[in-house]
Coordinates of C-alpha atoms in Angstrom, one line a residue:
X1 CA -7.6 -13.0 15.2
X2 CA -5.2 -15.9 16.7
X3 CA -7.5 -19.3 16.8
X4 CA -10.1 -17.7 14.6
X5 CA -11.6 -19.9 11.5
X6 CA -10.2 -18.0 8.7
X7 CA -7.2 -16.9 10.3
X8 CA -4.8 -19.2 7.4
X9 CA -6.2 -16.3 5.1
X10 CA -3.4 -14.0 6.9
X11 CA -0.6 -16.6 6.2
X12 CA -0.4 -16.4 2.7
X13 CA 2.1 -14.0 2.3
X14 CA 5.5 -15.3 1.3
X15 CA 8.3 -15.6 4.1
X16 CA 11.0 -12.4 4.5
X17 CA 14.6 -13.9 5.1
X18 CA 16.4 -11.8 7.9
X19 CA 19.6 -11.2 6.9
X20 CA 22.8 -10.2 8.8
X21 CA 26.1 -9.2 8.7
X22 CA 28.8 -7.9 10.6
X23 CA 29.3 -4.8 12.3
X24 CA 31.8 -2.0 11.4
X25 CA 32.2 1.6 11.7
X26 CA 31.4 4.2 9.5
X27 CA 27.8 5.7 9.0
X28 CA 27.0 9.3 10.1
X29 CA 28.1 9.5 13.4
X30 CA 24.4 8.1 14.9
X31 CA 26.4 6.2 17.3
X32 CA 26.3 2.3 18.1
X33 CA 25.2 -0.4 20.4
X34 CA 21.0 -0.3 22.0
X35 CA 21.2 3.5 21.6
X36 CA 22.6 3.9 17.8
X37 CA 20.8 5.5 15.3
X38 CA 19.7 4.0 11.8
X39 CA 20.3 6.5 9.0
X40 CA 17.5 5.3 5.8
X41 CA 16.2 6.3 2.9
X42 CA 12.8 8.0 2.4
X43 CA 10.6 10.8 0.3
X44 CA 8.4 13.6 2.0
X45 CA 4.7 12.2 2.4
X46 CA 1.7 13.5 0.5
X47 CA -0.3 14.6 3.5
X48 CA 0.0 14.7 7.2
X49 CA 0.6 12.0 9.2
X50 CA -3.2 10.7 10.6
X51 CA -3.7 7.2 10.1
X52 CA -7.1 7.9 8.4
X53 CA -5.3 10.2 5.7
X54 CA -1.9 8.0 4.7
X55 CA -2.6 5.8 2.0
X56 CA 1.1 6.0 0.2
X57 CA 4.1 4.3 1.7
X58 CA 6.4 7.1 2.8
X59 CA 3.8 8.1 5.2
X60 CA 2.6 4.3 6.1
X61 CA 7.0 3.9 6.9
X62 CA 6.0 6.0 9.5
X63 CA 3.0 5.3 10.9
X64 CA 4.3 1.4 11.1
X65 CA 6.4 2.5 13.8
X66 CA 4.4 5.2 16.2
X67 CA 1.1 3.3 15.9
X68 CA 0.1 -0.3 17.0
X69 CA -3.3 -1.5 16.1
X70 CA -5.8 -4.3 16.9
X71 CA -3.5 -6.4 14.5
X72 CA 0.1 -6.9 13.8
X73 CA 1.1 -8.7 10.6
X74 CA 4.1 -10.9 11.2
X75 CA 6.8 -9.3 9.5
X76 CA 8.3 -13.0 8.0
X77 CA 5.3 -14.8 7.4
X78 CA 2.6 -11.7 7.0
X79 CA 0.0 -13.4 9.4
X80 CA -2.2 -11.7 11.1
X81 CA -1.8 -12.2 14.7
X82 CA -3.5 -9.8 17.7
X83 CA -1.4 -7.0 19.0
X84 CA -4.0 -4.8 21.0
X85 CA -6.6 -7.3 20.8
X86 CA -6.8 -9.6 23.4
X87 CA -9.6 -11.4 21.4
X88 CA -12.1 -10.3 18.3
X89 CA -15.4 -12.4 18.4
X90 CA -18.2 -13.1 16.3
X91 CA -20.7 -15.6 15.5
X92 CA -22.4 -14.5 12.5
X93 CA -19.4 -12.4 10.9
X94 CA -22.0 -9.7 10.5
X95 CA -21.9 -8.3 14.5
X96 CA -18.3 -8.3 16.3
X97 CA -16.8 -7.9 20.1
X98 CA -13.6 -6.5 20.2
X99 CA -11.8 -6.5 23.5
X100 CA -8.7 -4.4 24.7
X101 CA -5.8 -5.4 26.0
X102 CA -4.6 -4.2 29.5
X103 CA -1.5 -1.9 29.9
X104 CA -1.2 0.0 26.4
X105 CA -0.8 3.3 26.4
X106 CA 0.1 6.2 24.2
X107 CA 3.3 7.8 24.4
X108 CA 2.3 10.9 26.5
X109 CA 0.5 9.0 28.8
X110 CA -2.9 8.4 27.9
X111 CA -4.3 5.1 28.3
X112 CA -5.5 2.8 24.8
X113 CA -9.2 2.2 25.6
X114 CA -12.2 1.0 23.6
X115 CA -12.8 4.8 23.1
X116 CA -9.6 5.2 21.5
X117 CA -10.5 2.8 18.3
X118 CA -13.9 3.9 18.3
X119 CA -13.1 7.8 17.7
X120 CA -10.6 7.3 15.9
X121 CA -12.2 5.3 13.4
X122 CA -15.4 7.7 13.5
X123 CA -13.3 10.6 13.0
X124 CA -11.6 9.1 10.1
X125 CA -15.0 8.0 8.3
X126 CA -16.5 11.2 8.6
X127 CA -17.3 12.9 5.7
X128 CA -16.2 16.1 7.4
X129 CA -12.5 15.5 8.3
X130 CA -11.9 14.7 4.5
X131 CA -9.9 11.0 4.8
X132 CA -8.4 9.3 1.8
X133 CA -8.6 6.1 4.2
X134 CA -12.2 6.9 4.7
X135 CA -13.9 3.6 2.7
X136 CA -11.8 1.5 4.6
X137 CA -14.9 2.5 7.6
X138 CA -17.4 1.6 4.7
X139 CA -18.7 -1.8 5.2
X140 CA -20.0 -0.5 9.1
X141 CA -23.0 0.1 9.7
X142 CA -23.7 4.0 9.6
X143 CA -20.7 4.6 7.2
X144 CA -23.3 6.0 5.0
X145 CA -25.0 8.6 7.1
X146 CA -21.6 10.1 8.4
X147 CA -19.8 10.1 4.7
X148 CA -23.0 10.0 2.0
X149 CA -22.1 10.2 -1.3
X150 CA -24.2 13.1 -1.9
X151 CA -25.0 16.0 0.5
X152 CA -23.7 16.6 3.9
X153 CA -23.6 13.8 7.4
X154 CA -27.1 13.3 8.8
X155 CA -25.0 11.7 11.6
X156 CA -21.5 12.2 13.9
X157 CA -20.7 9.1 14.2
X158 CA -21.7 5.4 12.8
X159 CA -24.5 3.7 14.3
X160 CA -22.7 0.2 14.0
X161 CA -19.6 1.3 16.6
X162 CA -20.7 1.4 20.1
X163 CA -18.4 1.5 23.3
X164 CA -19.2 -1.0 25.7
X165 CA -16.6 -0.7 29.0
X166 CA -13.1 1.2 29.0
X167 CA -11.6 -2.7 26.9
X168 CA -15.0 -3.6 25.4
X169 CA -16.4 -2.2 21.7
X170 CA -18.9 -4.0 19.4
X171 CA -18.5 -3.3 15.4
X172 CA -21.7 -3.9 13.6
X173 CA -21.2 -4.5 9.9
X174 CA -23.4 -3.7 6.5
X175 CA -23.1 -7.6 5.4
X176 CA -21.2 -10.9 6.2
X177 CA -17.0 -10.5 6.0
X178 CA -16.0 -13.7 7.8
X179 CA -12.2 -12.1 7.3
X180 CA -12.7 -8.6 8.5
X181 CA -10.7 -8.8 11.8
X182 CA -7.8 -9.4 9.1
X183 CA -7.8 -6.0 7.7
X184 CA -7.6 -3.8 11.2
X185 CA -3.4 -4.3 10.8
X186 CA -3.8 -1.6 8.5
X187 CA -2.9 2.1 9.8
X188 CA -6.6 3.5 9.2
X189 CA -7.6 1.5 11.8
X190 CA -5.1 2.8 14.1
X191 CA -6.3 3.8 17.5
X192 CA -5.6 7.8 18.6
X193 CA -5.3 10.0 21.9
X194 CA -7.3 12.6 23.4
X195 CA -4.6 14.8 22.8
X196 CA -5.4 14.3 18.6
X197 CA -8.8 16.0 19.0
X198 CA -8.0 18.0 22.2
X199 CA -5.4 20.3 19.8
X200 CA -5.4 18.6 16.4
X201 CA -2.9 21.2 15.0
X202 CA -0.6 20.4 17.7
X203 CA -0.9 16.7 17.1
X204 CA -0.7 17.2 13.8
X205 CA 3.0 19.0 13.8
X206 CA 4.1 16.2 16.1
X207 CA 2.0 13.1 16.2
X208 CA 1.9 11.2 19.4
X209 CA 1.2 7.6 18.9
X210 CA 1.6 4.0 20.6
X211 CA 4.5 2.3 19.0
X212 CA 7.8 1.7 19.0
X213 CA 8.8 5.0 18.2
X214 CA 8.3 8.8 18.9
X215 CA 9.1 11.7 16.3
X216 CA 11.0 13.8 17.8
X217 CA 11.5 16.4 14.8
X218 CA 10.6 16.7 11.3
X219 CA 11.7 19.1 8.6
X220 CA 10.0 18.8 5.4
X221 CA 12.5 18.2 2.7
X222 CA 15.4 17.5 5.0
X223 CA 14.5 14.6 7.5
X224 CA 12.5 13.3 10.5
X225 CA 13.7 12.0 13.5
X226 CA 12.3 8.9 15.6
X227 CA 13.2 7.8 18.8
X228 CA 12.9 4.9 20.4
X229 CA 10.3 5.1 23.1
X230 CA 11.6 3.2 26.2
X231 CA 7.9 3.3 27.9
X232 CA 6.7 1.4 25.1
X233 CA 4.4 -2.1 26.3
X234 CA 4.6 -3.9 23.5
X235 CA 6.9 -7.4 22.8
X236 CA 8.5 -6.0 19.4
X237 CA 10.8 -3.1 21.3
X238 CA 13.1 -1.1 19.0
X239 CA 16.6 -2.8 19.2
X240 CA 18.0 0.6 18.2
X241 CA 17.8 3.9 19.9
X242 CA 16.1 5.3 16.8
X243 CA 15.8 6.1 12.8
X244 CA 17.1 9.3 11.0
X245 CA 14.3 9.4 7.9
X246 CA 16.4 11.5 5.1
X247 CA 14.8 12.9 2.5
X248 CA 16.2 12.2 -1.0
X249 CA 14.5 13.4 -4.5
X250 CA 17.0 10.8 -6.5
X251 CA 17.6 7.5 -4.9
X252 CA 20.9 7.7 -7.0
X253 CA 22.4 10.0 -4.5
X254 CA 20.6 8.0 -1.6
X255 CA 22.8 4.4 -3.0
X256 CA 26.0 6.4 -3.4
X257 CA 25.6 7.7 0.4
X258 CA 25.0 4.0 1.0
X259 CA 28.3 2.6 0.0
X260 CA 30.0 5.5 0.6
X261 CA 29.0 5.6 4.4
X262 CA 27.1 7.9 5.0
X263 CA 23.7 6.0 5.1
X264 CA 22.9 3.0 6.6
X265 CA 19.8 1.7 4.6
X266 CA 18.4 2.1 1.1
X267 CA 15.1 0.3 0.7
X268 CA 15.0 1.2 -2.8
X269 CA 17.6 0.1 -5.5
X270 CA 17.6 2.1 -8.3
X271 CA 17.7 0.2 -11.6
X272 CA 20.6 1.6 -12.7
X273 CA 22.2 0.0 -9.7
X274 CA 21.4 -3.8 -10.0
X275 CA 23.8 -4.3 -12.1
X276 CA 26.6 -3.3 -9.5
X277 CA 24.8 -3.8 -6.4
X278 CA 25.4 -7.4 -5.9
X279 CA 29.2 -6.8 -6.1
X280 CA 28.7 -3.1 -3.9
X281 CA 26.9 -5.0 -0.9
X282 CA 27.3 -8.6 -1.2
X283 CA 25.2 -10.3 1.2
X284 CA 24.1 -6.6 2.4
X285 CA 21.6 -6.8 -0.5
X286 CA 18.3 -8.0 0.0
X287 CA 16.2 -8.9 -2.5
X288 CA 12.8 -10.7 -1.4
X289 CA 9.7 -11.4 -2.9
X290 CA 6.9 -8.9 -1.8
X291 CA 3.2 -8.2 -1.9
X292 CA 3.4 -5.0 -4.4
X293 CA 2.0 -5.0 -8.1
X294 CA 2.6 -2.1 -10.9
X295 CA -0.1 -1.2 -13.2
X296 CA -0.5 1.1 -16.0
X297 CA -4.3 3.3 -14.6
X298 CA -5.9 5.7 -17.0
X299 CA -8.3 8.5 -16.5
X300 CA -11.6 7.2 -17.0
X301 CA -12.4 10.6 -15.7
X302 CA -11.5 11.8 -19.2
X303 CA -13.9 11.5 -22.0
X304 CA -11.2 10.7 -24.8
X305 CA -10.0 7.8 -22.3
X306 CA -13.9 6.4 -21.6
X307 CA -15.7 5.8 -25.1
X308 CA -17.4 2.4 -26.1
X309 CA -14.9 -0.1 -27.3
X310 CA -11.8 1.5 -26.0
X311 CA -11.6 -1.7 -23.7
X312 CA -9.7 -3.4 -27.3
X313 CA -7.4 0.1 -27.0
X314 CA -6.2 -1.0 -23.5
X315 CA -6.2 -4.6 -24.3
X316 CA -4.0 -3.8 -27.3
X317 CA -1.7 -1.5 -25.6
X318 CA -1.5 -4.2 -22.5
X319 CA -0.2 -6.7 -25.4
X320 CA 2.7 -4.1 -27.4
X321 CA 4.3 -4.4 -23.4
X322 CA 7.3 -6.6 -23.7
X323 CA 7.2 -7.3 -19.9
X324 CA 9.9 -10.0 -20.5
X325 CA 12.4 -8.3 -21.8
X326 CA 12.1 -5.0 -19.5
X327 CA 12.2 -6.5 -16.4
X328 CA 15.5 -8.8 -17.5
X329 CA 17.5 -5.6 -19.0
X330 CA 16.0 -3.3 -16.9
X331 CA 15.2 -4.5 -13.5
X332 CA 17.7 -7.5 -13.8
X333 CA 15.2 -10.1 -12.6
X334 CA 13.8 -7.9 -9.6
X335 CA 10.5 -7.9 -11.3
X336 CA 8.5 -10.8 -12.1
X337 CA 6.0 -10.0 -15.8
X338 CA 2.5 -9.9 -14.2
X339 CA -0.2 -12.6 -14.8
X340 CA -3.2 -10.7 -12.7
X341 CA -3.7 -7.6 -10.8
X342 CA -2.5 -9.4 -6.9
X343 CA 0.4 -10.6 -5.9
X344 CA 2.4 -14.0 -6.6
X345 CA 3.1 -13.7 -2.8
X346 CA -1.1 -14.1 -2.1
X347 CA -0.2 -18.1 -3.3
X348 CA -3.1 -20.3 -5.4
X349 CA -4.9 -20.9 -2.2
X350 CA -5.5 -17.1 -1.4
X351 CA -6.0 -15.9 -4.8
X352 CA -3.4 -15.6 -7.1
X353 CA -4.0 -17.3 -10.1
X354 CA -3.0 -15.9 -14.6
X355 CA -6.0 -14.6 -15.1
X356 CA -4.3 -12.1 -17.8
X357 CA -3.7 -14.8 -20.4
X358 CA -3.0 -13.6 -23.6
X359 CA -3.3 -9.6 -22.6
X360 CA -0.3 -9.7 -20.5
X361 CA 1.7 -11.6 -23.5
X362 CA 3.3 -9.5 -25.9
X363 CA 2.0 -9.8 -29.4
X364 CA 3.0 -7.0 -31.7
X365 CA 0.6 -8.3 -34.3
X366 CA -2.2 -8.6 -32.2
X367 CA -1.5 -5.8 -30.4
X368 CA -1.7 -3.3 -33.2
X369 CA -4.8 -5.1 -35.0
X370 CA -6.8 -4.1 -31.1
X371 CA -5.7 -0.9 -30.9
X372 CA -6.9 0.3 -34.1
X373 CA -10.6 -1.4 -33.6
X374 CA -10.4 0.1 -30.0
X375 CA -10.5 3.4 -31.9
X376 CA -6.7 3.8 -31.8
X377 CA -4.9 6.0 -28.8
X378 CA -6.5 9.5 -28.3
X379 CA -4.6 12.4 -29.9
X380 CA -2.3 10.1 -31.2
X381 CA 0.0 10.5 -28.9
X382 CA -0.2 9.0 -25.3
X383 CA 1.8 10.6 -22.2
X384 CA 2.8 8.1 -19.9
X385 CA 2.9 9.9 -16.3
X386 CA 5.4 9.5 -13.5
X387 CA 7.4 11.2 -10.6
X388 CA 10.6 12.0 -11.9
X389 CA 12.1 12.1 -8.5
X390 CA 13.7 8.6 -8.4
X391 CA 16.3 7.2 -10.7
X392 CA 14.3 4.4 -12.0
X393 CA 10.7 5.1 -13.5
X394 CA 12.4 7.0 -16.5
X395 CA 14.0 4.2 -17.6
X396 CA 11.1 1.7 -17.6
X397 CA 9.0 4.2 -18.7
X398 CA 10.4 4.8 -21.9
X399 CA 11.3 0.9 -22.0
X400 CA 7.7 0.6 -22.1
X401 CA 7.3 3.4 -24.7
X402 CA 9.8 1.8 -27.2
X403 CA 8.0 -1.1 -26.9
X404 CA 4.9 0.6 -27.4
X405 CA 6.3 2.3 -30.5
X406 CA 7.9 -0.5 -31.8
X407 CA 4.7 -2.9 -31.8
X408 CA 2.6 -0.2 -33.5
X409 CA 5.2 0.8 -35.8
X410 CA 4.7 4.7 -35.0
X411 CA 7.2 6.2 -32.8
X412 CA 5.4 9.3 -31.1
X413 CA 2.7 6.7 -29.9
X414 CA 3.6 6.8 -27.1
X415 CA 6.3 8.9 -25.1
X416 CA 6.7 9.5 -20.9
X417 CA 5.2 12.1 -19.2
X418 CA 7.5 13.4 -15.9
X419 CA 6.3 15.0 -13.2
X420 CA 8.4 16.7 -10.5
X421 CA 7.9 15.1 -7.0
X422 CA 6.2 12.1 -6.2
X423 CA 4.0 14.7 -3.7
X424 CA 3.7 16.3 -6.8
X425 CA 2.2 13.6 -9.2
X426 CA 0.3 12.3 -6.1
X427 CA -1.5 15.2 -5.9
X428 CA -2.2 15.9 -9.8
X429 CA -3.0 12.3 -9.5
X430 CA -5.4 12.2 -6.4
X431 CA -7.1 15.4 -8.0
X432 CA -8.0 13.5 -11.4
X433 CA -5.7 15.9 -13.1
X434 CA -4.0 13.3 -15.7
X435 CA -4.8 13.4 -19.0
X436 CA -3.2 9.7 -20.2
X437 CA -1.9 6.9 -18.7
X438 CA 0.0 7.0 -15.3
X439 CA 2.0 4.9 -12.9
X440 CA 0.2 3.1 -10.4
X441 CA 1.7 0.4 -8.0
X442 CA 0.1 -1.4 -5.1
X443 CA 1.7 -2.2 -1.9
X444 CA -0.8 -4.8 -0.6
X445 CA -2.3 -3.0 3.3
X446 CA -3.2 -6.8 4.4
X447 CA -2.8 -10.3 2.7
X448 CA -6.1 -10.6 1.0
X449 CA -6.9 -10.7 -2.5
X450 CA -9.8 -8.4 -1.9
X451 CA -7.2 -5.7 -0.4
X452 CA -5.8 -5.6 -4.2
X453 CA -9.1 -5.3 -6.2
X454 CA -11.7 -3.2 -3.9
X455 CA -9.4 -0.4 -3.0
X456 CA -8.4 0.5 -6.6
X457 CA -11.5 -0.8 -8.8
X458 CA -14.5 -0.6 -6.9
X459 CA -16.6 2.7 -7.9
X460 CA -15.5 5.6 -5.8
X461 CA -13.0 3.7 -3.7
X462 CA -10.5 5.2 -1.8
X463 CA -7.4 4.3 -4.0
X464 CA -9.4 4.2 -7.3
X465 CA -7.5 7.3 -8.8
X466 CA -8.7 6.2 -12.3
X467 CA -12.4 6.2 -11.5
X468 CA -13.1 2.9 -13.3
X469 CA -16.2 1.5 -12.5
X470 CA -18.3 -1.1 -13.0
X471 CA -21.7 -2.5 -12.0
X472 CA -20.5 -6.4 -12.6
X473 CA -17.6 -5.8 -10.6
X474 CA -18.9 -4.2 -7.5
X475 CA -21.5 -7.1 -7.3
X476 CA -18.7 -9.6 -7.6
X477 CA -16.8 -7.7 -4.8
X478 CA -19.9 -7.6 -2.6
X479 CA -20.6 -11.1 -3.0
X480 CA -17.0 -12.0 -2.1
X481 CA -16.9 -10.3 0.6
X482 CA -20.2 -11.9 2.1
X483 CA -18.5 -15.4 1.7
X484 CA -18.4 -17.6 4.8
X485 CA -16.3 -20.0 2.9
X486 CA -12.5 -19.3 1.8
X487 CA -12.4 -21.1 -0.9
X488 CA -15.7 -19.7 -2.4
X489 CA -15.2 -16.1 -1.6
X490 CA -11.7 -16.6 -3.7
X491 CA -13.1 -17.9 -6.8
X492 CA -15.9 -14.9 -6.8
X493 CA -12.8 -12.9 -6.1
X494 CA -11.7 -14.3 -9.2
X495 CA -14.6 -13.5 -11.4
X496 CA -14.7 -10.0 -10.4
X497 CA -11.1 -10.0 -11.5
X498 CA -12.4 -11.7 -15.0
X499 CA -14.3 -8.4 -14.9
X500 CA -11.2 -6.3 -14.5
X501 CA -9.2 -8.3 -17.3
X502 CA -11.9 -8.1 -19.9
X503 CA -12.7 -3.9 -19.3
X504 CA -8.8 -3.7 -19.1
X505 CA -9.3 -1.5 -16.4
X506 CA -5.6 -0.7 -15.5
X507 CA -3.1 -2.4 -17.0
X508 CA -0.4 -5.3 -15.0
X509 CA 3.0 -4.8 -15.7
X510 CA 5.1 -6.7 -12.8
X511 CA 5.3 -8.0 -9.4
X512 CA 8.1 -5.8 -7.4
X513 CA 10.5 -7.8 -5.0
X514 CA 11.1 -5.5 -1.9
X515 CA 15.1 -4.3 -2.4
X516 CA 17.3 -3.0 -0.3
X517 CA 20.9 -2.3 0.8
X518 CA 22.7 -1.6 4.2
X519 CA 25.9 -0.5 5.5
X520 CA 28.6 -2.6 7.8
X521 CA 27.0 -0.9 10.7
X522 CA 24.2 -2.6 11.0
X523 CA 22.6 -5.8 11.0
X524 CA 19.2 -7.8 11.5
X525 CA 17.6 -6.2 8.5
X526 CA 14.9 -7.4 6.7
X527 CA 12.0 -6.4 5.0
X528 CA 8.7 -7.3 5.8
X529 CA 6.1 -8.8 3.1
X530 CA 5.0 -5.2 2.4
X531 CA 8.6 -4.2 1.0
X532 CA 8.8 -2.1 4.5
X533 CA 12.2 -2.3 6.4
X534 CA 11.5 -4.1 9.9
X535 CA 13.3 -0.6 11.3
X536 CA 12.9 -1.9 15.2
X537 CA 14.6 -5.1 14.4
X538 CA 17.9 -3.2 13.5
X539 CA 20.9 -3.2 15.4
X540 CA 23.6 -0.8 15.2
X541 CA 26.8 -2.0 15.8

């Protein structure tokens, strides 16, 4: 969307340092040079690998380098520049002409056409194929008829996508959204081969897709190998000859394989490593601002959690959070205490703004006077919910807890809840199986503020695990989304947030920094503003 009038909305993300240092043996024998492999960090994803049905960030570490889209996010600055597109135009922001680039291709062969967006996208909004990504397809026209919210598709395909010429597609949308050519850097709107719907089963055991990389094997549990594909068009070529994803259920033992050798990237400290890690790594430690918010959801699904006045209960409990304190002693200044549900990397301009106020400050007092005429927590006891397969959400958890405790003055107020695997609480959480409080984080898909409050609040959306919904809310986001205007469609923003703060619908805790680590055997590593390691700007050696 290069030259377009609301491009500047892209560049608000907050610049990623690159940082280098020298290279030196060790590592696990993935050799060195254009053709070394990069050993990192990572965790099984939830579901299979289709860009339409990846909406956590092991998977999206993938897909970010086998798939190219319309758009490429500048991994420094976070701008939204075109990749595939050669131009997106429109002059009503209602009705828009994509057009194709020349040369792409997949990485068996096939050629990237018009067809290849418009199918994709298609398949992933059907109701029938079952796509968490699906509401991402929602605001074009037809969305409704192929994925109703009642019944069964009275259509295959959306009415507002129409293929013009092998490089030509319009998109017809529901309503004005000056900025939508902004959002298609995300993976949903990835394009796919023939060979995906040709033998989906086949595609799905070993995806073929049009970036940088190729898998070349995957074992669930163990580790999945990517190549770099030398046939690939694209400027940003892997400076590597590929990544080795491991699997690890305790990023304790992925940090000790770190600076023990045997790995070359971490791109998650544990917290019981900051305190050593600056003396571990030295300038091999990376610790950047990021576009990634953590929140406290609750089941609205659950009548105990959804009664009358039980927005003073969540207010309450927002306030007996000591957010100060936990994120110096625990996270040792890698967290910022949030002041709204977005991201401090969004900046004033695009969004960000303390909309909290006094419900993100702690307040024992005032805390425990809310809870009580919010009916007081359900059971008595609340169970705070959470993978248990990293070495850091126990720890904040119960930090949260004590808090908790200590502001009411009743200790089994609230205690944490763990939960096996983070496929494992995914899935209890994706199925509406909690029955209190749970995690929730948010790793921003594009730099708008409406990417942090539609996904997760708007009724039925695809990330809104919680259910919350409201009326005001929607018709805020609606509105917002219809603004020409920057500057307006941020302040309506804004207000539907107000919403969101006075309904405490999930709760902020902190802003996450994207951290990481690497060994003497690589260098040019960075993250990008999503917290995601730039894996095809590594070099081994």
């Amino acid at each position: 969307m290069r030259g377009a009038t609301h491009a500047k909305w892209a560049a608000l993300a907050a610049a990623v340092a690159l940082m280098a240092t020298a290279c030196g043996g060790g590592g696990d024998g993935g050799g060195s040079g254009a053709d070394g492999i990069v050993s990192s960090s990572w965790g099984d994803p939830q579901n299979p690998l289709e860009p339409g049905n990846t909406n956590e960030v092991q998977g999206g570490k993938v897909l970010s380098m086998i798939f190219r889209g319309l758009i490429q996010y500048d991994p420094k600055t976070g701008e939204a520049t075109n990749m595939l597109a050669e131009n997106i135009e429109t002059t009503d922001s209602i009705n828009f002409t994509v057009t194709v680039k020349d040369g792409w291709t997949f990485s068996n062969g096939e050629q990237v056409t018009a067809k290849s967006f418009v199918d994709a996208w298609n398949y992933g909004a059907s109701l029938k194929n079952n796509q968490k990504n699906a509401t991402f397809f929602g605001q074009i026209e037809g969305y409704d008829q192929v994925h109703p919210e009642q019944g069964e598709p009275t259509a295959e395909t959306m009415s507002g996508l129409k293929v013009v010429n092998d490089k030509t597609f319009t998109v017809k949308l529901t309503q004005k959204f000056s900025t939508w050519p902004v959002t298609l850097g995300y993976a949903a709107f990835a394009p796919l081969p023939q060979a995906f719907f040709d033998d989906h089963a086949g595609w799905l055991n070993k995806p073929i897709g049009n970036g940088p990389y190729t898998i070349d094997s995957y074992t669930k549990g163990s580790q999945m190998e990517l190549k770099r594909w030398d046939g690939y068009p694209g400027a940003d070529k892997a400076q590597n000859g590929g990544v080795t994803l491991k699997v690890y259920t305790d990023n304790n033992t992925a940090y000790t394989d770190l600076t023990a050798g045997n790995l070359d990237l971490v791109d998650d400290i544990p917290a019981s490593q900051l305190k050593n890690v600056q003396a571990d790594l030295g300038d091999r430690y990376i610790n950047e601002p990021a576009g990634i918010i953590q929140t406290l959801s609750f089941p609205f699904y659950d009548p105990a959690w959804n009664k009358p006045g039980q927005e003073k209960l969540r207010q309450g409990l927002s306030m007996a959070i000591n957010r100060d304190q936990i994120t110096d002693t625990i996270f040792q200044k890698t967290r910022t205490p949030a002041v709204d549900w977005t991201s401090p990397v969004l900046g004033e301009d695009g969004g960000f703004k303390d909309v909290c106020g006094d419900f993100c400050t702690f307040n024992a007092a005032e805390a425990k006077k809310l809870v009580a005429e919010g009916g007081g927590i359900p059971g008595g006891t609340m169970r705070i919910s959470y993978n248990a397969d990293t070495g850091s959400h126990k720890e904040w958890v119960d930090a949260v807890c004590n808090s908790i405790n200590n502001a009411l003055g009743n200790n089994t107020a609230c205690v944490g809840n763990p939960i096996g695997t983070f496929a494992d609480f995914r899935s209890q959480v994706s199925t509406q199986k909690m029955t209190g409080p749970f995690r929730a984080g948010w790793q921003m898909d594009y730099p708008l503020i409406q990417n942090f409050l539609q996904p997760l609040y708007y009724t039925n959306a695809s990330s809104n695990d919680g259910k919350y919904s409201n009326p005001e809310f929607d018709k805020l986001v609606n509105q917002a989304n219809a603004e020409s205007d920057i500057a307006k469609a941020v302040q309506t923003f804004q207000q539907a947030e107000e919403v969101l703060r006075d309904d405490m619908g999930a709760i902020p805790l902190w802003y996450q920094n994207g951290s990481a680590g690497y060994s003497e055997r690589v260098s040019n590593v960075a993250l990008n503003p999503f917290s995601v390691p730039v894996y095809n700007e590594i070099k081994v050696g």
